[in-house]
Coordinates of C-alpha atoms (C1' of nucleotides) in Angstrom, one line a residue:
Chain V
M1 CA 20.9 -51.3 -48.7
Q2 CA 21.7 -47.6 -48.6
K3 CA 19.9 -45.5 -51.2
L4 CA 21.8 -42.7 -53.0
L5 CA 20.5 -40.2 -55.6
L6 CA 23.0 -38.9 -58.2
A7 CA 22.0 -36.0 -60.4
D8 CA 24.2 -34.9 -63.3
D9 CA 23.2 -33.8 -66.8
H10 CA 26.2 -35.6 -68.5
E11 CA 24.9 -39.1 -69.1
L12 CA 28.2 -40.7 -69.5
V13 CA 29.5 -39.4 -66.2
R14 CA 26.2 -40.0 -64.4
E15 CA 25.8 -43.6 -65.4
T16 CA 29.4 -44.7 -65.1
V17 CA 29.7 -43.2 -61.7
A18 CA 26.4 -44.7 -60.6
D19 CA 27.4 -48.1 -61.8
F20 CA 30.7 -47.8 -60.1
L21 CA 29.0 -46.9 -56.8
R22 CA 26.7 -49.9 -57.2
L23 CA 29.4 -52.4 -57.9
Q24 CA 32.2 -51.1 -55.7
G25 CA 30.1 -49.6 -53.0
G26 CA 27.1 -51.9 -52.9
F27 CA 24.8 -48.9 -52.9
N28 CA 21.3 -48.6 -54.3
V29 CA 21.8 -45.7 -56.7
A30 CA 19.0 -43.7 -58.4
T31 CA 19.8 -41.1 -61.0
A32 CA 18.4 -37.9 -62.5
Q33 CA 19.6 -35.7 -65.3
S34 CA 18.4 -32.3 -64.1
F35 CA 17.7 -30.6 -60.9
D36 CA 13.9 -30.7 -61.3
E37 CA 14.1 -34.4 -62.1
A38 CA 16.2 -34.9 -59.0
I39 CA 13.5 -33.2 -56.9
S40 CA 10.8 -35.5 -58.5
V41 CA 12.8 -38.6 -58.0
A42 CA 13.6 -37.7 -54.4
Q43 CA 9.9 -37.4 -53.7
A44 CA 8.8 -40.5 -55.7
Q45 CA 11.5 -42.9 -54.7
G46 CA 12.7 -41.5 -51.4
P47 CA 13.7 -41.4 -48.8
F48 CA 17.4 -41.3 -49.8
E49 CA 20.3 -41.3 -47.4
L50 CA 22.5 -39.1 -49.6
V51 CA 22.0 -36.9 -52.6
M52 CA 24.7 -35.8 -54.9
L53 CA 24.1 -32.8 -57.2
D54 CA 26.1 -31.6 -60.1
Y55 CA 27.0 -27.9 -59.5
S56 CA 26.2 -26.8 -63.0
M57 CA 23.1 -28.5 -64.3
P58 CA 19.7 -27.4 -65.7
G59 CA 17.6 -25.9 -63.0
M60 CA 20.3 -26.1 -60.4
D61 CA 20.8 -22.4 -59.9
A62 CA 24.1 -22.8 -58.1
L63 CA 23.8 -23.2 -54.3
A64 CA 20.1 -22.3 -54.2
G65 CA 19.4 -25.8 -55.5
L66 CA 21.4 -27.3 -52.7
A67 CA 19.3 -25.5 -50.1
K68 CA 16.1 -26.5 -51.9
M69 CA 17.1 -30.2 -52.0
R70 CA 18.1 -30.2 -48.3
A71 CA 14.8 -28.7 -47.3
Q72 CA 12.9 -31.2 -49.5
T73 CA 14.6 -34.4 -48.4
G74 CA 16.2 -33.5 -45.1
C75 CA 19.1 -35.8 -45.9
P76 CA 22.8 -34.9 -46.5
V77 CA 23.4 -33.3 -49.9
A78 CA 26.8 -33.2 -51.6
I79 CA 27.9 -31.1 -54.5
L80 CA 29.6 -32.6 -57.5
S81 CA 31.7 -30.5 -59.8
G82 CA 34.2 -30.8 -62.6
T83 CA 35.2 -27.2 -62.7
A84 CA 34.5 -25.6 -59.4
T85 CA 37.1 -23.5 -57.6
P86 CA 38.0 -23.8 -53.9
D87 CA 35.9 -20.7 -53.4
V88 CA 32.8 -22.5 -54.6
A89 CA 33.7 -25.5 -52.6
R90 CA 33.9 -23.5 -49.4
R91 CA 30.7 -21.8 -50.1
A92 CA 29.0 -25.1 -50.7
L93 CA 30.1 -26.3 -47.3
S94 CA 29.0 -23.0 -45.7
S95 CA 25.6 -23.5 -47.3
G96 CA 25.2 -26.8 -45.6
A97 CA 26.6 -29.3 -48.2
A98 CA 27.6 -32.6 -46.7
G99 CA 30.6 -32.6 -48.9
F100 CA 32.3 -31.5 -52.1
L101 CA 33.3 -34.0 -54.7
P102 CA 35.5 -32.8 -57.6
K103 CA 35.3 -35.0 -60.6
T104 CA 39.0 -35.4 -60.6
L105 CA 38.6 -37.6 -57.5
A106 CA 40.0 -41.1 -57.7
P107 CA 37.1 -43.6 -58.1
Q108 CA 38.1 -45.5 -54.9
S109 CA 38.2 -42.2 -53.0
L110 CA 34.7 -41.5 -54.2
V111 CA 33.4 -44.7 -52.5
S112 CA 35.1 -43.8 -49.2
A113 CA 33.9 -40.2 -49.5
V114 CA 30.3 -41.5 -49.9
R115 CA 30.6 -43.8 -46.9
H116 CA 32.1 -40.9 -45.0
M117 CA 29.1 -38.7 -45.7
L118 CA 26.6 -41.4 -45.0
S119 CA 28.1 -41.6 -41.5
G120 CA 27.2 -38.0 -41.0
E121 CA 30.5 -36.4 -41.6
I122 CA 31.6 -33.6 -43.9
Y123 CA 33.7 -34.6 -46.8
M124 CA 36.2 -32.2 -48.4
P125 CA 39.3 -33.2 -50.4
L126 CA 42.5 -31.7 -49.0
D127 CA 43.6 -30.6 -52.4
F128 CA 41.3 -27.7 -52.3
F129 CA 42.7 -26.2 -49.2
E130 CA 46.2 -26.6 -50.6
T131 CA 45.6 -25.0 -53.9
E132 CA 43.7 -22.2 -52.1
N133 CA 46.7 -21.3 -50.1
E134 CA 49.0 -21.3 -53.1
A135 CA 46.7 -19.0 -54.9
D136 CA 46.7 -16.6 -51.9
A137 CA 50.4 -16.5 -51.9
D138 CA 50.6 -13.7 -54.4
I139 CA 48.3 -11.4 -52.4
N140 CA 50.1 -9.8 -49.5
L141 CA 48.6 -7.0 -47.6
T142 CA 50.6 -4.9 -45.3
P143 CA 49.8 -5.2 -41.5
R144 CA 48.0 -1.9 -41.6
E145 CA 45.9 -2.9 -44.6
R146 CA 44.9 -6.0 -42.8
D147 CA 43.8 -4.0 -39.8
V148 CA 41.7 -1.8 -42.0
L149 CA 40.2 -4.8 -43.8
L150 CA 39.3 -6.4 -40.5
G151 CA 37.5 -3.2 -39.6
I152 CA 35.6 -3.2 -42.9
T153 CA 34.5 -6.8 -42.4
E154 CA 33.0 -5.8 -39.0
G155 CA 30.9 -3.1 -40.7
K156 CA 32.8 -0.2 -39.3
S157 CA 32.9 3.2 -41.1
N158 CA 36.2 4.7 -42.0
K159 CA 35.8 7.1 -39.2
E160 CA 35.4 4.3 -36.6
I161 CA 38.3 2.4 -38.0
A162 CA 40.5 5.5 -37.8
R163 CA 39.5 6.1 -34.2
D164 CA 40.2 2.5 -33.2
L165 CA 43.6 2.5 -34.9
G166 CA 44.5 5.9 -33.7
I167 CA 45.0 7.4 -37.2
Q168 CA 43.2 9.8 -39.4
E169 CA 40.3 9.0 -41.5
V170 CA 42.0 10.0 -44.7
T171 CA 44.7 7.4 -44.0
V172 CA 42.1 4.7 -43.6
K173 CA 40.7 5.8 -47.0
L174 CA 44.1 5.3 -48.5
H175 CA 44.4 1.8 -47.1
V176 CA 41.0 0.9 -48.3
K177 CA 41.9 2.0 -51.8
T178 CA 45.2 0.2 -51.9
L179 CA 43.9 -3.0 -50.4
S180 CA 40.9 -3.0 -52.7
R181 CA 43.3 -2.7 -55.7
K182 CA 45.4 -5.6 -54.4
L183 CA 42.4 -7.8 -54.0
G184 CA 40.8 -6.8 -57.2
A185 CA 37.7 -5.6 -55.4
R186 CA 35.3 -3.1 -56.7
N187 CA 34.6 -1.4 -53.4
R188 CA 34.9 -1.9 -49.6
T189 CA 32.1 -4.4 -49.5
H190 CA 33.6 -6.5 -52.2
A191 CA 37.0 -6.3 -50.5
A192 CA 35.4 -7.6 -47.3
M193 CA 33.9 -10.6 -49.1
L194 CA 37.1 -11.4 -50.9
G195 CA 39.1 -10.9 -47.8
R196 CA 37.1 -13.4 -45.9
D197 CA 36.9 -15.9 -48.7
L198 CA 40.7 -15.8 -49.1
G199 CA 41.2 -16.1 -45.3
L200 CA 43.3 -13.0 -45.1
M201 CA 42.4 -12.1 -41.6
Chain Q
M1 CA 53.6 -43.9 -33.7
Q2 CA 51.7 -40.8 -34.8
K3 CA 52.6 -37.7 -33.0
L4 CA 50.0 -35.2 -31.9
L5 CA 50.3 -31.8 -30.2
L6 CA 47.5 -30.7 -27.9
A7 CA 47.4 -27.1 -26.7
D8 CA 44.8 -25.9 -24.1
D9 CA 45.2 -23.7 -21.1
H10 CA 42.9 -25.8 -18.9
E11 CA 45.1 -28.4 -17.3
L12 CA 42.4 -30.8 -16.4
V13 CA 41.0 -30.8 -19.9
R14 CA 44.4 -30.9 -21.5
E15 CA 45.8 -33.8 -19.6
T16 CA 42.7 -36.0 -19.5
V17 CA 42.2 -35.6 -23.2
A18 CA 45.8 -36.3 -23.9
D19 CA 45.8 -39.4 -21.8
F20 CA 42.6 -40.6 -23.4
L21 CA 44.2 -40.2 -26.9
R22 CA 47.3 -42.1 -25.7
L23 CA 45.3 -45.0 -24.2
Q24 CA 42.4 -45.3 -26.6
G25 CA 44.1 -44.1 -29.8
G26 CA 47.6 -45.2 -29.3
F27 CA 49.0 -41.8 -30.2
N28 CA 52.1 -40.0 -29.0
V29 CA 50.6 -36.9 -27.6
A30 CA 52.6 -33.8 -26.6
T31 CA 50.9 -30.9 -24.8
A32 CA 51.2 -27.2 -24.3
Q33 CA 49.4 -24.7 -22.1
S34 CA 49.5 -21.6 -24.3
F35 CA 49.8 -20.7 -27.9
D36 CA 53.4 -19.6 -27.5
E37 CA 54.4 -22.8 -25.8
A38 CA 52.7 -24.7 -28.5
I39 CA 54.8 -23.0 -31.1
S40 CA 58.0 -23.8 -29.1
V41 CA 57.0 -27.4 -28.6
A42 CA 56.2 -27.7 -32.3
Q43 CA 59.7 -26.6 -33.1
A44 CA 61.5 -28.5 -30.4
Q45 CA 59.8 -31.8 -30.6
G46 CA 58.4 -31.8 -34.1
P47 CA 57.4 -32.7 -36.6
F48 CA 53.9 -33.4 -35.6
E49 CA 51.2 -35.0 -37.8
L50 CA 48.3 -33.1 -36.2
V51 CA 48.1 -30.1 -34.0
M52 CA 45.0 -29.2 -31.9
L53 CA 44.6 -25.7 -30.6
D54 CA 42.1 -24.4 -28.1
Y55 CA 40.3 -21.5 -29.6
S56 CA 40.5 -19.3 -26.5
M57 CA 43.9 -19.5 -25.0
P58 CA 46.7 -17.1 -24.0
G59 CA 48.4 -15.8 -27.2
M60 CA 46.1 -17.5 -29.5
D61 CA 44.5 -14.4 -31.0
A62 CA 41.5 -16.3 -32.5
L63 CA 42.2 -17.6 -36.0
A64 CA 45.4 -15.7 -36.5
G65 CA 47.0 -18.4 -34.3
L66 CA 45.7 -21.1 -36.6
A67 CA 47.4 -19.5 -39.6
K68 CA 50.6 -19.0 -37.7
M69 CA 50.7 -22.6 -36.6
R70 CA 49.9 -23.9 -40.1
A71 CA 52.7 -21.8 -41.5
Q72 CA 55.1 -23.0 -38.9
T73 CA 54.5 -26.7 -39.0
G74 CA 52.9 -27.3 -42.3
C75 CA 50.8 -30.0 -40.8
P76 CA 47.0 -30.2 -40.3
V77 CA 45.8 -28.0 -37.5
A78 CA 42.5 -28.4 -35.7
I79 CA 40.6 -26.0 -33.6
L80 CA 39.2 -27.1 -30.2
S81 CA 36.6 -25.2 -28.4
G82 CA 34.1 -25.4 -25.6
T83 CA 32.0 -22.4 -26.4
A84 CA 32.4 -21.6 -30.0
T85 CA 29.4 -21.0 -32.3
P86 CA 28.8 -22.6 -35.7
D87 CA 29.9 -19.3 -37.1
V88 CA 33.3 -19.6 -35.6
A89 CA 33.5 -23.2 -36.7
R90 CA 32.8 -22.3 -40.2
R91 CA 35.4 -19.5 -40.2
A92 CA 37.9 -21.9 -38.8
L93 CA 37.4 -24.2 -41.7
S94 CA 37.5 -21.3 -44.1
S95 CA 40.8 -20.3 -42.6
G96 CA 42.2 -23.7 -43.3
A97 CA 41.6 -25.7 -40.2
A98 CA 41.7 -29.4 -40.6
G99 CA 38.8 -29.7 -38.3
F100 CA 36.7 -28.4 -35.6
L101 CA 36.3 -30.2 -32.3
P102 CA 33.7 -29.0 -29.8
K103 CA 34.4 -30.1 -26.3
T104 CA 31.0 -31.7 -26.1
L105 CA 32.2 -34.4 -28.4
A106 CA 31.9 -37.9 -27.2
P107 CA 35.4 -39.3 -26.3
Q108 CA 35.2 -42.1 -28.7
S109 CA 34.2 -39.7 -31.5
L110 CA 37.3 -37.7 -30.7
V111 CA 39.5 -40.6 -31.5
S112 CA 37.8 -41.2 -34.8
A113 CA 37.9 -37.5 -35.5
V114 CA 41.6 -37.5 -35.0
R115 CA 42.2 -40.6 -37.2
H116 CA 40.0 -38.9 -39.7
M117 CA 42.1 -35.7 -39.8
L118 CA 45.3 -37.7 -39.8
S119 CA 44.2 -39.3 -43.1
G120 CA 44.0 -35.8 -44.6
E121 CA 40.3 -35.2 -44.4
I122 CA 38.4 -32.3 -42.9
Y123 CA 36.4 -33.1 -39.7
M124 CA 33.3 -31.2 -38.7
P125 CA 30.5 -32.5 -36.5
L126 CA 27.2 -32.5 -38.1
D127 CA 25.6 -30.9 -35.1
F128 CA 27.0 -27.6 -36.1
F129 CA 25.3 -27.4 -39.4
E130 CA 22.0 -28.5 -37.9
T131 CA 22.0 -25.9 -35.2
E132 CA 23.1 -23.3 -37.6
N133 CA 20.0 -23.8 -39.7
E134 CA 17.7 -23.7 -36.7
A135 CA 19.3 -20.4 -35.6
D136 CA 18.7 -19.0 -39.0
A137 CA 15.0 -19.9 -38.9
D138 CA 14.0 -16.6 -37.3
I139 CA 15.6 -14.5 -39.9
N140 CA 13.5 -14.5 -43.1
L141 CA 14.2 -12.2 -45.9
T142 CA 11.8 -11.6 -48.7
P143 CA 12.8 -13.0 -52.1
R144 CA 13.5 -9.4 -53.3
E145 CA 15.7 -8.7 -50.3
R146 CA 17.6 -11.8 -51.0
D147 CA 18.2 -10.7 -54.5
V148 CA 19.5 -7.4 -53.3
L149 CA 21.7 -9.0 -50.7
L150 CA 23.2 -11.2 -53.3
G151 CA 24.1 -8.1 -55.4
I152 CA 25.7 -6.5 -52.3
T153 CA 27.9 -9.5 -51.7
E154 CA 29.1 -9.3 -55.3
G155 CA 30.2 -5.7 -54.6
K156 CA 27.6 -4.1 -56.8
S157 CA 26.4 -0.6 -56.3
N158 CA 22.7 0.1 -55.7
K159 CA 22.5 1.4 -59.3
E160 CA 23.9 -1.8 -60.7
I161 CA 21.7 -3.9 -58.6
A162 CA 18.7 -1.9 -59.8
R163 CA 19.6 -2.3 -63.4
D164 CA 20.2 -6.0 -63.0
L165 CA 16.8 -6.5 -61.3
G166 CA 15.0 -4.1 -63.5
I167 CA 13.8 -1.8 -60.7
Q168 CA 14.7 1.7 -59.6
E169 CA 17.7 2.6 -57.5
V170 CA 15.5 4.0 -54.7
T171 CA 13.8 0.7 -54.3
V172 CA 17.1 -1.1 -53.9
K173 CA 18.0 1.4 -51.2
L174 CA 14.8 0.5 -49.4
H175 CA 15.5 -3.2 -49.5
V176 CA 19.1 -2.5 -48.3
K177 CA 17.7 -0.7 -45.4
T178 CA 15.1 -3.2 -44.4
L179 CA 17.3 -6.3 -44.9
S180 CA 20.1 -4.6 -42.9
R181 CA 17.6 -4.0 -40.1
K182 CA 16.5 -7.6 -40.2
L183 CA 20.0 -8.9 -40.0
G184 CA 21.1 -6.4 -37.4
A185 CA 23.7 -5.0 -39.7
R186 CA 25.2 -1.6 -39.4
N187 CA 25.6 -1.0 -43.1
R188 CA 25.6 -2.9 -46.5
T189 CA 29.1 -4.3 -45.9
H190 CA 28.1 -5.7 -42.5
A191 CA 24.9 -7.1 -44.1
A192 CA 27.0 -8.8 -46.7
M193 CA 29.2 -10.5 -44.2
L194 CA 26.3 -11.6 -41.9
G195 CA 24.4 -12.8 -44.9
R196 CA 27.2 -15.0 -46.0
D197 CA 27.9 -16.2 -42.5
L198 CA 24.3 -17.2 -42.0
G199 CA 24.2 -18.8 -45.4
L200 CA 21.2 -16.8 -46.5
M201 CA 21.9 -16.9 -50.2
Chain C
dC1 C1' 73.6 7.4 -49.0
dA2 C1' 70.1 6.7 -52.3
dG3 C1' 66.1 4.2 -53.4
dC4 C1' 62.2 1.9 -51.9
dC5 C1' 58.4 0.6 -49.1
dC6 C1' 55.3 1.4 -45.5
dC7 C1' 52.9 4.6 -42.8
dC8 C1' 50.9 8.7 -42.2
dT9 C1' 48.6 13.4 -43.4
dA10 C1' 46.2 17.0 -46.2
dT11 C1' 42.8 19.2 -49.6
dG12 C1' 39.1 18.9 -52.6
dC13 C1' 35.4 17.0 -55.2
dA14 C1' 32.1 13.7 -57.3
dA15 C1' 29.6 9.7 -56.5
dT16 C1' 27.3 6.8 -53.5
dC17 C1' 25.1 5.5 -49.5
dG18 C1' 21.8 5.9 -45.6
dG19 C1' 17.7 7.6 -43.7
dA20 C1' 13.3 10.1 -43.3
dT21 C1' 9.0 10.8 -45.2
dA22 C1' 5.1 9.9 -48.2
dG23 C1' 2.9 7.7 -51.3
dT24 C1' 0.7 3.7 -55.1
dC25 C1' -0.5 -0.9 -56.2
dA26 C1' -1.5 -6.0 -55.8
dG27 C1' -2.6 -10.0 -53.0
dG28 C1' -4.0 -12.7 -48.9
dG29 C1' -6.6 -13.4 -44.7
dC30 C1' -10.4 -12.2 -41.5
Chain U
dG1 C1' -14.8 -4.3 -47.1
dC2 C1' -10.8 -3.8 -44.1
dC3 C1' -6.2 -4.7 -42.6
dC4 C1' -1.7 -6.1 -43.4
dT5 C1' 2.3 -7.2 -46.1
dG6 C1' 5.5 -7.0 -50.0
dA7 C1' 7.0 -4.5 -53.7
dC8 C1' 7.7 -0.4 -55.8
dT9 C1' 8.3 4.8 -56.7
dA10 C1' 9.4 9.6 -55.4
dT11 C1' 12.0 13.7 -53.2
dC12 C1' 15.2 15.6 -50.2
dC13 C1' 19.3 15.9 -47.4
dG14 C1' 23.3 14.8 -44.6
dA15 C1' 27.0 11.3 -44.1
dT16 C1' 30.1 8.4 -46.2
dT17 C1' 32.8 6.6 -49.6
dG18 C1' 35.9 6.8 -53.6
dC19 C1' 39.4 9.0 -56.2
dA20 C1' 43.1 12.1 -57.4
dT21 C1' 46.9 14.8 -56.1
dA22 C1' 50.7 16.1 -53.1
dG23 C1' 53.4 15.7 -49.7
dG24 C1' 56.6 14.2 -44.9
dG25 C1' 59.0 10.7 -42.0
dG26 C1' 61.0 6.2 -40.7
dG27 C1' 63.1 1.9 -41.7
dC28 C1' 65.4 -1.4 -44.6
dT29 C1' 68.7 -2.6 -48.2
dG30 C1' 71.8 -2.5 -52.0

DNA sequence: CAGCCCCCTATGCAATCGGATAGTCAGGGC
DNA sequence: GCCCTGACTATCCGATTGCATAGGGGGCTG
């Protein structure tokens, strides 16, 4: 029987979900109520074939906990969250999560998601990509701003970007300022990160 | 019968894969040999339920083509590649790809991957996350450098990072310089991008 | 055609970054 | 004890960025 580990600090959620997985999925589910306990349980009762961690939980420290658990157990680790944004979901996957499980997921979908991850695939509900694109809709950079943003993400200086685009450095500065304002970025570096996260290039 | 569109400029690959999907998967597969032809076919013979685009193909222009095709058809679009790195794969997913298909994939896996994406899920072979982590192994930042890098990715200035960490601004500068060297980054912005791509935080 | 948007340029200045150099201090390994 | 590394501090200086202000020219649209 496949062994799962579910860590969440909300007891109601944790135990009902665990029971559901036991009954509907036929899994052997262990639980933990904090990140540290999850680490202990993983060592004491392991090996597990899949670990699910709540994103906001004592000791979890965001995605650092994900990396720690992956290093510890070597098995797929999924992130569970009730509030997380598409941005967090994408970062979780980039950080090596086996999947992202919003708590709004239909129970039956959870079982198939778990099976899915057990077979070595990445699970990501489509909703998150949809909503992401809607959210982006109100941000529209001009073609030139996009060019400049691309240069920034490649680590180029204003001078280099200007040369590559055949325009003056001052003009690049102008675009940097305007696109940063549109993105709500504090500076060029922040703009680069937001630009990539939002998939603007 | 589910309609797929496969675009690849290598005829041998394109037609053999298409035939395989027809025979083994029972799909209706249309093909195109360039990005522009893919757009035309998508309009003329659509709607399709899944589009697969070769990553390097005339007119494709990397991930811009992905976005264009998604906007055009509104259906899931997967990226196909023989050479792409984990980095490109992750960017493709961040840009809204329905999946990433390396050409080293076992044929039977391809069929299941396609079914998978047709059901609205994201497909990503586990290999890519594995190799990614191995590749990262030779880059090891000190804990402090990691702290500083995190601050940079959040768009903070050296002064802010120093205040948050309780150290002097000059020290932050030192860390910025050394971590940039370790990452092979040209400046802080580049370091932030590389750091996120490599999942170092 | 007038208004608007995008693109481009220019000048000037303050803040920040990037790099070099030169140290102190604590801890681990030989 | 010696060597090495990580972390931290200091000063100096040039390069770059960020911001404000003030324009010109082209294209699209009501």
